[in-house]
Each structure stands twice: as C-alpha cells, then as structure tokens.
Short mmCIF file of C-alpha atoms in Angstrom, two decimals:
data_model
loop_
_atom_site.label_atom_id
_atom_site.label_comp_id
_atom_site.label_asym_id
_atom_site.label_seq_id
_atom_site.Cartn_x
_atom_site.Cartn_y
_atom_site.Cartn_z
CA MET C 1 -21.60 -12.83 27.43
CA THR C 2 -21.32 -16.16 26.44
CA VAL C 3 -19.73 -17.86 23.41
CA ARG C 4 -19.96 -20.55 21.76
CA ALA C 5 -18.42 -22.52 18.94
CA THR C 6 -20.76 -23.85 16.19
CA PRO C 7 -19.55 -26.45 13.29
CA VAL C 8 -20.26 -24.97 9.88
CA ALA C 9 -22.10 -27.81 8.28
CA GLY C 10 -24.65 -27.42 6.28
CA PRO C 11 -28.07 -25.01 6.05
CA GLU C 12 -29.17 -25.84 9.96
CA ALA C 13 -25.54 -25.47 11.23
CA ALA C 14 -24.98 -22.21 9.02
CA ARG C 15 -28.95 -20.74 10.67
CA GLU C 16 -27.11 -21.60 13.85
CA VAL C 17 -23.92 -19.75 13.15
CA ARG C 18 -26.14 -16.86 12.44
CA LYS C 19 -28.54 -17.24 15.45
CA ASP C 20 -25.03 -17.31 17.53
CA LEU C 21 -23.50 -14.35 15.80
CA GLY C 22 -26.31 -12.11 16.46
CA ALA C 23 -26.59 -13.00 20.14
CA ALA C 24 -23.56 -12.45 20.50
CA ARG C 25 -22.85 -8.65 18.61
CA ALA C 26 -25.75 -7.28 20.62
CA ALA C 27 -24.10 -8.47 24.14
CA LEU C 28 -21.03 -6.84 22.97
CA ALA C 29 -22.66 -3.88 21.53
CA ARG C 30 -24.79 -3.58 24.86
CA ALA C 31 -21.38 -3.54 26.96
CA ALA C 32 -19.64 -1.47 25.10
CA GLY C 33 -22.98 0.90 25.04
CA ALA C 34 -22.51 0.90 28.99
CA GLU C 35 -18.92 1.87 29.06
CA PRO C 36 -18.06 5.80 29.86
CA ALA C 37 -17.72 7.67 26.30
CA ALA C 38 -14.22 9.33 27.01
CA GLY C 39 -10.98 7.42 28.21
CA SER C 40 -9.61 3.69 27.49
CA PRO C 41 -11.55 0.69 26.82
CA SER C 42 -12.08 -1.44 30.15
CA ASP C 43 -9.90 -4.60 30.52
CA ALA C 44 -13.93 -6.14 31.29
CA LEU C 45 -14.88 -4.89 27.56
CA ARG C 46 -11.75 -6.10 26.07
CA ASP C 47 -12.12 -9.33 27.24
CA LEU C 48 -15.29 -9.36 26.29
CA ARG C 49 -13.87 -8.41 22.31
CA ALA C 50 -11.19 -11.20 22.60
CA ALA C 51 -14.24 -13.62 23.37
CA PHE C 52 -16.61 -13.13 20.61
CA LEU C 53 -13.32 -13.04 18.49
CA GLY C 54 -11.86 -16.31 20.31
CA THR C 55 -15.46 -17.56 18.50
CA HIS C 56 -16.49 -15.53 15.64
CA VAL C 57 -13.63 -14.11 13.80
CA GLU C 58 -14.04 -15.97 11.10
CA ALA C 59 -17.77 -15.50 10.49
CA VAL C 60 -16.84 -11.62 11.35
CA TYR C 61 -14.19 -11.65 8.38
CA ALA C 62 -16.67 -13.67 5.64
CA GLU C 63 -19.64 -11.01 6.75
CA LEU C 64 -17.05 -8.07 5.72
CA THR C 65 -15.90 -9.12 2.50
CA ASP C 66 -19.04 -10.78 1.25
CA ARG C 67 -17.79 -14.40 2.02
CA HIS C 68 -14.41 -13.43 0.91
CA ALA C 69 -15.58 -12.52 -2.23
CA ARG C 70 -14.08 -8.23 -1.41
CA PRO C 71 -10.60 -7.71 -0.30
CA LEU C 72 -10.61 -4.90 2.26
CA ARG C 73 -7.53 -3.37 3.00
CA LEU C 74 -6.66 -3.02 6.78
CA ASP C 75 -8.31 0.70 7.11
CA GLU C 76 -11.41 -0.56 5.54
CA LEU C 77 -11.65 -3.93 7.33
CA CYS C 78 -11.58 -1.72 10.79
CA ARG C 79 -14.01 0.80 9.53
CA ALA C 80 -16.09 -2.27 8.31
CA ALA C 81 -16.39 -4.13 11.06
CA ALA C 82 -16.88 -1.02 13.37
CA ALA C 83 -19.93 -0.22 11.44
CA ALA C 84 -21.46 -3.75 11.09
CA PHE C 85 -20.43 -4.73 14.38
CA PRO C 86 -20.90 -1.82 16.94
CA GLY C 87 -18.66 -2.31 20.26
CA LEU C 88 -16.15 -4.65 18.55
CA LEU C 89 -14.07 -1.58 16.89
CA PRO C 90 -13.63 2.82 17.84
CA THR C 91 -15.69 4.20 15.70
CA ALA C 92 -14.71 6.88 13.28
CA GLU C 93 -15.29 9.72 15.80
CA GLN C 94 -13.23 7.90 18.44
CA LEU C 95 -9.98 7.62 15.63
CA ALA C 96 -10.58 11.26 15.39
CA ALA C 97 -10.61 12.64 18.43
CA ASP C 98 -7.48 10.26 19.23
CA ARG C 99 -5.71 11.57 15.96
CA ALA C 100 -5.84 14.51 17.18
CA LEU C 101 -3.89 14.06 20.56
CA ALA C 102 0.04 13.66 21.47
CA GLN C 103 0.66 10.03 22.09
CA GLU C 104 0.38 10.25 25.68
CA ALA C 105 -2.93 11.73 25.82
CA LYS C 106 -4.36 9.22 23.38
CA ALA C 107 -7.18 6.99 25.00
CA GLY C 108 -5.54 3.62 23.27
CA HIS C 109 -8.01 2.68 20.69
CA GLU C 110 -5.71 1.72 18.32
CA ILE C 111 -5.17 -1.54 21.02
CA ASP C 112 -8.68 -2.56 20.26
CA GLN C 113 -7.64 -2.81 16.05
CA GLY C 114 -4.71 -4.46 16.92
CA LEU C 115 -6.68 -7.06 18.85
CA PHE C 116 -8.75 -7.20 16.42
CA LEU C 117 -6.60 -7.33 13.64
CA GLY C 118 -4.06 -9.88 15.24
CA ARG C 119 -7.35 -12.40 15.03
CA VAL C 120 -7.95 -11.84 12.03
CA LEU C 121 -4.47 -12.57 11.03
CA GLY C 122 -4.43 -15.51 13.37
CA SER C 123 -7.31 -17.23 11.63
CA PRO C 124 -6.03 -19.69 8.59
CA VAL C 125 -9.04 -18.67 6.68
CA ALA C 126 -9.21 -15.34 7.30
CA GLY C 127 -5.55 -13.92 7.54
CA PRO C 128 -3.98 -15.37 4.35
CA HIS C 129 -7.15 -13.31 2.42
CA LEU C 130 -6.59 -10.64 4.31
CA LEU C 131 -2.64 -10.41 3.22
CA ASP C 132 -3.53 -11.51 -0.18
CA ALA C 133 -6.01 -8.06 -0.23
CA MET C 134 -2.65 -5.89 1.14
CA ARG C 135 -0.97 -7.54 -1.77
CA ARG C 136 -3.17 -6.23 -4.33
CA PRO C 137 -2.43 -2.58 -6.06
CA THR C 138 -3.51 0.32 -4.68
CA GLY C 139 -6.09 2.76 -6.26
CA ARG C 140 -3.55 5.43 -6.39
CA ALA C 141 -0.97 3.09 -8.21
CA LEU C 142 -3.78 2.59 -10.60
CA GLU C 143 -4.52 5.89 -11.26
CA LEU C 144 -1.11 7.10 -11.54
CA LEU C 145 0.32 3.91 -14.19
CA ALA C 146 -0.92 5.59 -17.39
CA ASP C 147 1.37 8.71 -16.75
CA PHE C 148 4.22 6.67 -15.35
CA ARG C 149 3.89 4.47 -18.50
CA ARG C 150 4.46 7.58 -20.60
CA THR C 151 6.69 9.40 -18.80
CA GLY C 152 9.42 6.98 -17.33
CA THR C 153 8.93 9.43 -14.27
CA LEU C 154 7.13 10.63 -11.38
CA ASP C 155 7.27 12.79 -7.89
CA LEU C 156 5.10 11.00 -5.44
CA GLY C 157 6.37 14.04 -2.75
CA THR C 158 8.62 11.62 -0.10
CA VAL C 159 9.35 9.64 -3.19
CA ARG C 160 10.65 10.22 -6.45
CA LEU C 161 10.37 7.18 -9.15
CA GLU C 162 12.80 6.92 -12.88
CA ARG C 163 12.38 4.30 -15.22
CA ALA C 164 15.63 3.53 -17.45
CA ASP C 165 17.46 0.80 -18.78
CA GLY C 166 14.65 -1.93 -17.38
CA ALA C 167 14.95 -0.46 -13.59
CA ALA C 168 12.69 1.17 -11.41
CA ARG C 169 15.05 4.06 -9.35
CA ILE C 170 13.21 4.55 -6.27
CA THR C 171 14.66 7.70 -4.51
CA MET C 172 13.51 8.38 -0.96
CA THR C 173 13.11 12.24 -0.87
CA ARG C 174 12.34 13.45 2.84
CA ASP C 175 15.82 15.67 2.76
CA ASP C 176 14.43 17.52 5.93
CA CYS C 177 14.44 14.50 8.01
CA LEU C 178 16.74 12.16 6.85
CA ASN C 179 14.17 10.26 5.36
CA ALA C 180 12.79 9.50 8.80
CA GLU C 181 9.24 7.80 7.80
CA ASP C 182 5.44 8.66 8.53
CA ASP C 183 2.29 7.81 7.49
CA ARG C 184 2.81 9.84 4.44
CA GLN C 185 5.92 7.92 3.30
CA VAL C 186 4.64 4.94 4.01
CA ASP C 187 1.59 5.42 1.17
CA ASP C 188 4.62 6.75 -1.55
CA MET C 189 6.45 4.16 -1.45
CA GLU C 190 4.04 1.68 -1.26
CA THR C 191 2.62 3.51 -4.40
CA ALA C 192 5.90 3.73 -6.04
CA VAL C 193 6.79 -0.09 -5.53
CA ASP C 194 3.33 -0.86 -7.23
CA LEU C 195 4.21 0.97 -10.63
CA ALA C 196 7.53 -0.22 -10.85
CA LEU C 197 5.64 -3.83 -10.14
CA LEU C 198 2.96 -3.39 -13.02
CA ASP C 199 5.12 -1.83 -15.40
CA PRO C 200 6.04 -4.31 -17.73
CA GLU C 201 9.29 -2.08 -19.02
CA VAL C 202 10.58 -2.61 -15.15
CA ARG C 203 12.63 -5.91 -14.93
CA VAL C 204 14.59 -4.63 -11.13
CA GLY C 205 13.91 -2.10 -8.89
CA LEU C 206 16.22 0.17 -6.56
CA VAL C 207 15.43 1.52 -3.34
CA ARG C 208 17.97 4.77 -2.31
CA GLY C 209 18.33 8.04 -0.17
CA GLY C 210 18.59 11.03 -2.04
CA VAL C 211 20.58 13.95 -1.13
CA MET C 212 20.06 15.47 2.01
CA SER C 213 19.30 19.08 3.22
CA HIS C 214 19.52 18.50 6.93
CA HIS C 215 22.56 20.26 8.40
CA ARG C 216 23.79 17.18 9.70
CA TYR C 217 24.26 15.70 5.88
CA ARG C 218 23.72 18.48 3.66
CA GLY C 219 24.97 17.30 0.32
CA ARG C 220 25.44 14.03 0.87
CA ARG C 221 23.10 10.82 0.33
CA VAL C 222 21.48 9.44 3.34
CA PHE C 223 19.69 5.85 3.20
CA SER C 224 16.97 6.20 6.31
CA ALA C 225 16.77 7.03 9.57
CA GLY C 226 13.67 5.19 10.26
CA ILE C 227 10.33 5.85 11.80
CA ASN C 228 9.73 9.61 12.53
CA LEU C 229 10.70 9.77 16.52
CA LYS C 230 9.08 13.90 15.89
CA ALA C 231 5.99 12.29 14.28
CA LEU C 232 5.38 9.45 17.26
CA HIS C 233 5.41 11.03 19.84
CA ALA C 234 3.06 13.94 18.38
CA GLY C 235 0.40 11.30 17.91
CA ASP C 236 0.93 11.32 14.06
CA ILE C 237 2.26 7.69 13.63
CA SER C 238 -0.83 5.03 13.57
CA LEU C 239 -0.85 1.59 14.18
CA VAL C 240 -3.22 0.62 11.36
CA ASP C 241 -1.77 3.05 8.23
CA PHE C 242 1.90 3.33 9.24
CA LEU C 243 3.29 0.02 11.38
CA LEU C 244 0.92 -2.57 10.26
CA ARG C 245 0.31 -1.13 6.55
CA ARG C 246 4.03 -0.66 6.23
CA GLU C 247 4.82 -4.90 6.65
CA THR C 248 1.54 -5.73 5.06
CA GLY C 249 1.59 -3.16 2.60
CA TYR C 250 4.73 -2.63 0.27
CA ILE C 251 7.33 -4.60 2.38
CA GLN C 252 5.15 -7.40 1.74
CA LYS C 253 5.36 -6.46 -1.85
CA LEU C 254 8.76 -6.28 -1.94
CA VAL C 255 9.12 -9.71 -1.08
CA ARG C 256 6.06 -11.70 -2.47
CA GLY C 257 5.29 -9.30 -5.03
CA LEU C 258 1.60 -8.06 -6.51
CA VAL C 259 -1.74 -9.95 -6.21
CA VAL C 260 -3.26 -9.23 -9.88
CA ASP C 261 -6.17 -10.55 -11.49
CA ASP C 262 -4.64 -11.19 -14.97
CA GLY C 263 -3.89 -14.37 -16.68
CA PRO C 264 -5.38 -17.59 -16.60
CA ALA C 265 -6.57 -19.22 -13.50
CA TRP C 266 -4.12 -22.02 -13.48
CA ARG C 267 -0.96 -19.65 -13.18
CA PRO C 268 -0.17 -17.50 -9.80
CA ALA C 269 -1.88 -14.67 -9.97
CA VAL C 270 1.78 -12.50 -8.71
CA VAL C 271 3.59 -10.05 -10.37
CA GLU C 272 6.98 -10.36 -8.47
CA LYS C 273 10.85 -8.55 -9.35
CA PRO C 274 13.94 -8.63 -7.84
CA TRP C 275 15.06 -5.42 -5.59
CA VAL C 276 18.43 -3.84 -4.76
CA ALA C 277 19.11 -1.52 -1.86
CA ALA C 278 22.05 1.08 -1.87
CA VAL C 279 22.96 1.80 1.75
CA ASP C 280 24.56 5.39 1.97
CA ALA C 281 25.84 6.90 5.19
CA PHE C 282 23.69 4.83 7.66
CA ALA C 283 20.26 2.16 7.29
CA ILE C 284 18.58 2.80 10.86
CA GLY C 285 15.58 0.99 12.28
CA GLY C 286 12.97 0.90 9.18
CA GLY C 287 15.87 1.49 6.93
CA CYS C 288 17.46 -1.58 8.55
CA GLN C 289 13.72 -3.70 8.21
CA LEU C 290 13.86 -2.60 4.29
CA LEU C 291 17.44 -4.39 3.78
CA LEU C 292 15.85 -7.84 5.29
CA ALA C 293 13.07 -7.89 2.23
CA VAL C 294 15.65 -7.28 -0.75
CA ASP C 295 17.65 -9.61 -2.74
CA HIS C 296 20.88 -7.48 -2.96
CA VAL C 297 22.16 -4.94 -0.73
CA ILE C 298 25.40 -2.47 -1.52
CA ALA C 299 26.77 -0.25 0.91
CA GLU C 300 29.02 2.57 1.33
CA GLU C 301 31.97 1.83 3.43
CA ASP C 302 31.61 4.48 6.26
CA SER C 303 28.26 3.71 6.27
CA TYR C 304 26.09 1.40 9.19
CA VAL C 305 22.93 -0.11 9.97
CA SER C 306 20.81 -0.37 13.33
CA LEU C 307 17.70 -1.23 15.12
CA PRO C 308 17.15 0.58 18.12
CA ALA C 309 13.86 -0.04 18.38
CA THR C 310 13.93 -2.05 21.82
CA GLN C 311 15.46 1.36 23.01
CA GLU C 312 12.14 3.57 21.89
CA GLY C 313 10.15 1.08 23.07
CA ILE C 314 8.52 -0.65 19.76
CA VAL C 315 8.99 -3.96 17.72
CA PRO C 316 11.30 -3.62 14.96
CA GLY C 317 8.36 -4.87 12.24
CA VAL C 318 9.41 -8.09 10.83
CA SER C 319 12.91 -7.96 11.58
CA ASN C 320 12.26 -10.23 14.66
CA LEU C 321 11.46 -13.22 12.22
CA ARG C 322 13.90 -11.77 9.23
CA LEU C 323 16.93 -11.05 10.99
CA THR C 324 18.08 -14.05 12.46
CA ARG C 325 18.09 -15.61 9.34
CA ALA C 326 20.31 -13.62 8.19
CA THR C 327 23.08 -13.13 10.52
CA GLY C 328 22.38 -16.08 13.25
CA ALA C 329 20.79 -15.61 16.27
CA ARG C 330 23.67 -14.19 18.98
CA LEU C 331 23.96 -11.43 16.78
CA ALA C 332 20.53 -10.56 16.14
CA ARG C 333 19.96 -10.44 19.65
CA GLN C 334 22.50 -7.48 19.86
CA ILE C 335 21.44 -5.50 17.22
CA ILE C 336 17.69 -6.10 18.73
CA LEU C 337 17.84 -6.22 22.21
CA GLY C 338 21.23 -4.89 22.85
CA GLY C 339 21.13 -1.98 20.24
CA ARG C 340 24.52 -2.95 18.30
CA ARG C 341 25.16 -0.56 15.23
CA LEU C 342 26.84 -2.75 13.05
CA HIS C 343 29.57 -0.98 10.92
CA ALA C 344 29.94 -2.21 7.01
CA SER C 345 33.39 -2.43 7.55
CA GLU C 346 32.81 -5.20 10.37
CA PRO C 347 33.10 -8.90 9.08
CA GLN C 348 29.40 -9.56 10.43
CA ALA C 349 28.04 -7.15 8.54
CA ARG C 350 28.39 -9.33 5.17
CA THR C 351 25.56 -11.37 6.86
CA LEU C 352 23.39 -8.17 6.03
CA LEU C 353 25.36 -6.53 3.23
CA ASP C 354 26.33 -7.94 -0.02
CA GLU C 355 28.79 -5.48 -1.13
CA VAL C 356 30.36 -3.00 0.67
CA VAL C 357 32.04 -0.33 -1.73
CA PRO C 358 34.04 3.26 -1.27
CA SER C 359 31.47 6.18 -1.86
CA GLU C 360 32.74 7.30 -4.85
CA ASP C 361 31.99 3.38 -6.49
CA MET C 362 28.33 3.22 -5.31
CA ASP C 363 26.82 4.19 -8.44
CA GLY C 364 28.58 2.15 -10.11
CA ALA C 365 28.02 -1.24 -7.55
CA VAL C 366 24.43 0.16 -8.18
CA ASP C 367 24.48 0.22 -12.21
CA ARG C 368 25.95 -3.73 -12.32
CA ALA C 369 23.32 -5.12 -9.41
CA LEU C 370 20.59 -4.24 -11.60
CA LYS C 371 21.83 -5.42 -14.40
CA SER C 372 23.01 -8.52 -12.97
CA LEU C 373 19.27 -9.26 -11.85
CA GLN C 374 17.60 -8.70 -15.14
CA GLY C 375 17.90 -12.47 -16.15
CA ASP C 376 15.07 -14.35 -17.15
CA ALA C 377 15.08 -17.07 -14.18
CA VAL C 378 15.63 -14.70 -11.77
CA VAL C 379 12.02 -14.28 -10.46
CA ALA C 380 11.22 -17.65 -10.47
CA ASN C 381 14.62 -18.45 -8.24
CA ARG C 382 13.93 -15.68 -5.78
CA ARG C 383 10.62 -16.75 -5.68
CA MET C 384 11.11 -20.44 -4.27
CA LEU C 385 13.67 -18.79 -2.41
CA ASN C 386 11.52 -16.88 -0.41
CA LEU C 387 9.32 -19.71 -0.09
CA SER C 388 11.61 -21.57 1.30
CA GLU C 389 12.82 -18.88 3.61
CA GLU C 390 9.80 -17.78 4.64
CA PRO C 391 7.00 -19.38 4.14
CA PRO C 392 3.85 -17.56 3.99
CA GLU C 393 2.01 -19.01 7.22
CA GLU C 394 5.26 -18.03 9.49
CA PHE C 395 5.23 -15.02 8.03
CA ARG C 396 1.04 -15.09 8.75
CA ARG C 397 1.46 -16.03 12.57
CA TYR C 398 4.20 -13.45 13.33
CA LEU C 399 1.70 -10.81 11.98
CA ALA C 400 -1.10 -11.86 13.99
CA ALA C 401 1.20 -11.68 17.11
CA PHE C 402 2.82 -8.56 16.05
CA ALA C 403 -0.46 -7.07 15.31
CA LEU C 404 -1.18 -6.65 19.14
CA GLN C 405 2.24 -6.35 20.59
CA GLN C 406 3.11 -3.09 18.48
CA ALA C 407 -0.33 -1.48 19.81
CA LEU C 408 0.58 -2.69 23.38
CA ARG C 409 4.19 -0.99 22.85
CA LEU C 410 2.68 2.67 21.79
CA TYR C 411 0.82 3.27 24.41
CA SER C 412 3.32 1.33 27.04
CA GLU C 413 4.24 3.55 29.67
CA ASP C 414 7.93 3.61 28.64
CA VAL C 415 7.26 4.76 25.29
CA ILE C 416 4.74 7.65 26.43
CA GLY C 417 7.69 8.75 28.69
CA LYS C 418 10.06 9.32 26.43
CA VAL C 419 7.86 12.06 24.49
CA GLY C 420 9.84 14.60 27.37
CA ARG C 421 13.36 13.10 26.75
CA PHE C 422 12.58 13.60 23.07
CA THR C 423 10.92 17.25 23.14
CA ALA C 424 14.23 18.07 25.73
CA ARG C 425 17.05 16.93 22.92
CA GLY C 426 15.12 19.02 19.97
CA GLY C 427 12.38 16.46 18.37
CA GLY C 428 15.20 15.54 15.74
CA PRO C 429 14.15 12.94 13.40
CA GLY C 430 14.52 9.38 12.96
CA ASP C 431 17.37 7.82 15.24
CA GLY C 432 14.70 4.57 15.12
#
C-alpha cells in the first residue's frame, strides 16, 4: 500500500483526504485479511499499520471522535478504531482469546494497541484531546458521587475512601498482597481520586496503605508493592486497562486534576487539589511512582523506596521522566537501571521524601500535612509549579514513546522467561 500526505485546506482538499483515507483503509483491511487468523501479526502488516498511521492518524482520530466533539477513553478509542478501520487493531474476539491465556502464550496483539495509541499521543492535535478525555470523571465515579457526598465514606473493594475535616483519605486495602496493583485496583483508585476531586467539601487528598493480613507484614500498614507480578505473568495485566490507563487516568489526575464542563468558558475547566502520600514499610515500583505525582511525602523512618522495573523487564511508568527532576540524573540511573533501594534513613532519600518520622509519629505528621495544604492559594501555586516542572507537551511526547515501548516489553523474551522463575518462588506479589 502506498500512503501519501494530503494537506487539509478547503472542501476540495477535504474530499481528497477522505478519498486517500478510504483507499488506504481498504488496502489495510485486505492485508490484514490475508494474515493467518492465529498467531502474532507479521512485521509486514505492522509496517503497513505504521505507514497508515504515519499519514492518517489525525484523520482517523477526527473520524472516531466526531471531529473532537466526542471524548473517548483509551479502551473506547481502541474499540472504535478496531470497528471503523478493520485490520488496524485487534478485534474484540482476538483480545478476548488472548486475555484467557498466560502472558507467555499470548499472540501479542497488544503491541498493535501500543503502536496505535503511541501514534495518537504523538500527534500534537489528537494527543492532547485524548489526554484530556482521560482526565474526565469516570462514569462509575459520577454514579457514586451523590452517595459519597451524603455519607463521606465509601468502600470500593480494593480501596476505601473517607472524608473528614476537609481531607479525602484514600486507603489501599489489598491486605492479602501488600497492595500490589492489578486492573481492578487501578479502576478503584481512579474512582476514588475522581470522587475526592469532585466533592466540594474536600480540599486536600491523602494516599496511604492499609493494615495487612499478609503473613510477612500482618498487622502493619504497607504502602504498595507495585505491580502484581502474579497477575502480570498470568496474563491479567493489560496494556490499555492497566499500564496506560494508570498513567493517563488517576495518576495524571493527581498531577493535573479533572477536566470538567462546569463554569464559564474563559476559566480553566479543571478541578485540582493538593495530595499527600504516607509511606509505611515501603513504596516499591508503582508505589514509588505515586510519590512523584503528589505534593508532600511522609515516610516512616525504617521504610524504603525502589523502582525495580528494569529487573522485571518493564518500564516504570512515567518515572523515567519524573525521577531525574527529583533526584538528579546519577541517582535516578542507580534507582531505575541498577535497582538501588533508597532507605528513608539515607540523606539522598530526602530528594523524594519531605518528612521522615518514627512509626508512632506517622498519624500526627499526616494530620499536620493535610492541614498545611488547605490554604486558599495552594491550588493555583501547585498548578504553576506543575506547569513549570512537567509541561503537558513534554508529558504527551513521553507517553507517545512509552505506549509502544511498554507494549514491546510485555512480550519480550526476558519478561516471558521470568514466568517460570516467578512461579518457582511461589508467586508472591509485588516486588515491582
């Protein structure tokens, strides 16, 4: 298939774009139809998809979103693209068949989702629109909002949300697996963050781990063991609904807030609030990533943080973008590339941790931090700090590369090869 760029200017040019897009769409569908139904897509087909998107990604996105009038989340966009452009993305049937398999047995169709979403995010036109769509409140949160506002408490399953004294306290409650995250917890966390941001009685938020029943930490609070490795190797960690949704959903909302439709057009249609994280025991992998998205971090003095994603074979979310800003380049490489644990007692840990206190002082430190961040000018100033430290365009360009790189890592030989080793050591959760 030959693809060519057509400038969009006026009705005649628009007709040419539609004609070119239609011809390219037909050629892509024919090529995909010639592929065997089973197994991974060939490099030739992926080359064709990449060429198609290289020329037409903005026209494709405009068609799927009714010229940007309809915000679609990542999963909705992928489903719409698979239906409207046969051969561009795996079908629902292909994904369902893959989802039933262990990671080592999957065909790798998520790589094509990573290719597609990476090209969308790489577009300076489509990418910001998609990221704003991911910052809108979820339907689940909107359904639960009235109940939460009335009661001030909500148990979402893996997360508990409570409101008191102007603060929303989000407690991760996966007590059996040390708060190791999976698709379900990502959904619960996004719902909780949405509710905290939507409730006008909330001025500040807290993220903390609950008390564990796991035999190694029974009766003790734990912040997070990161990604659930057992779920990853069982094939239950998805690219779209976990790895990409996590970064563009609730973590992006922690940093940049919710996009809403309320208020006059001249004011930013955003709801933002400051956030505190309290680290008990450890913040591993995804737990450490959360610390880079909040405004104040308190840690008990015998805790530690780490980002062992390189040892696991994956990319630690947006940490490669954010950690250098916090720690400096050399220490960031030691943590990400070398797997260094940073103990709260080390002087260098203060690049990530604002306060280090004895275990018995954690509750008091949390209360003081929540009170200190409720000032009237806090939100405006954190917005300007975030714009300076991580411009939205820089974040978007990073995610464009991350979408494909993380997809490739999920299906790399070294990650697949860890399945046996992981199973042999008992399948314990979250070292990552």
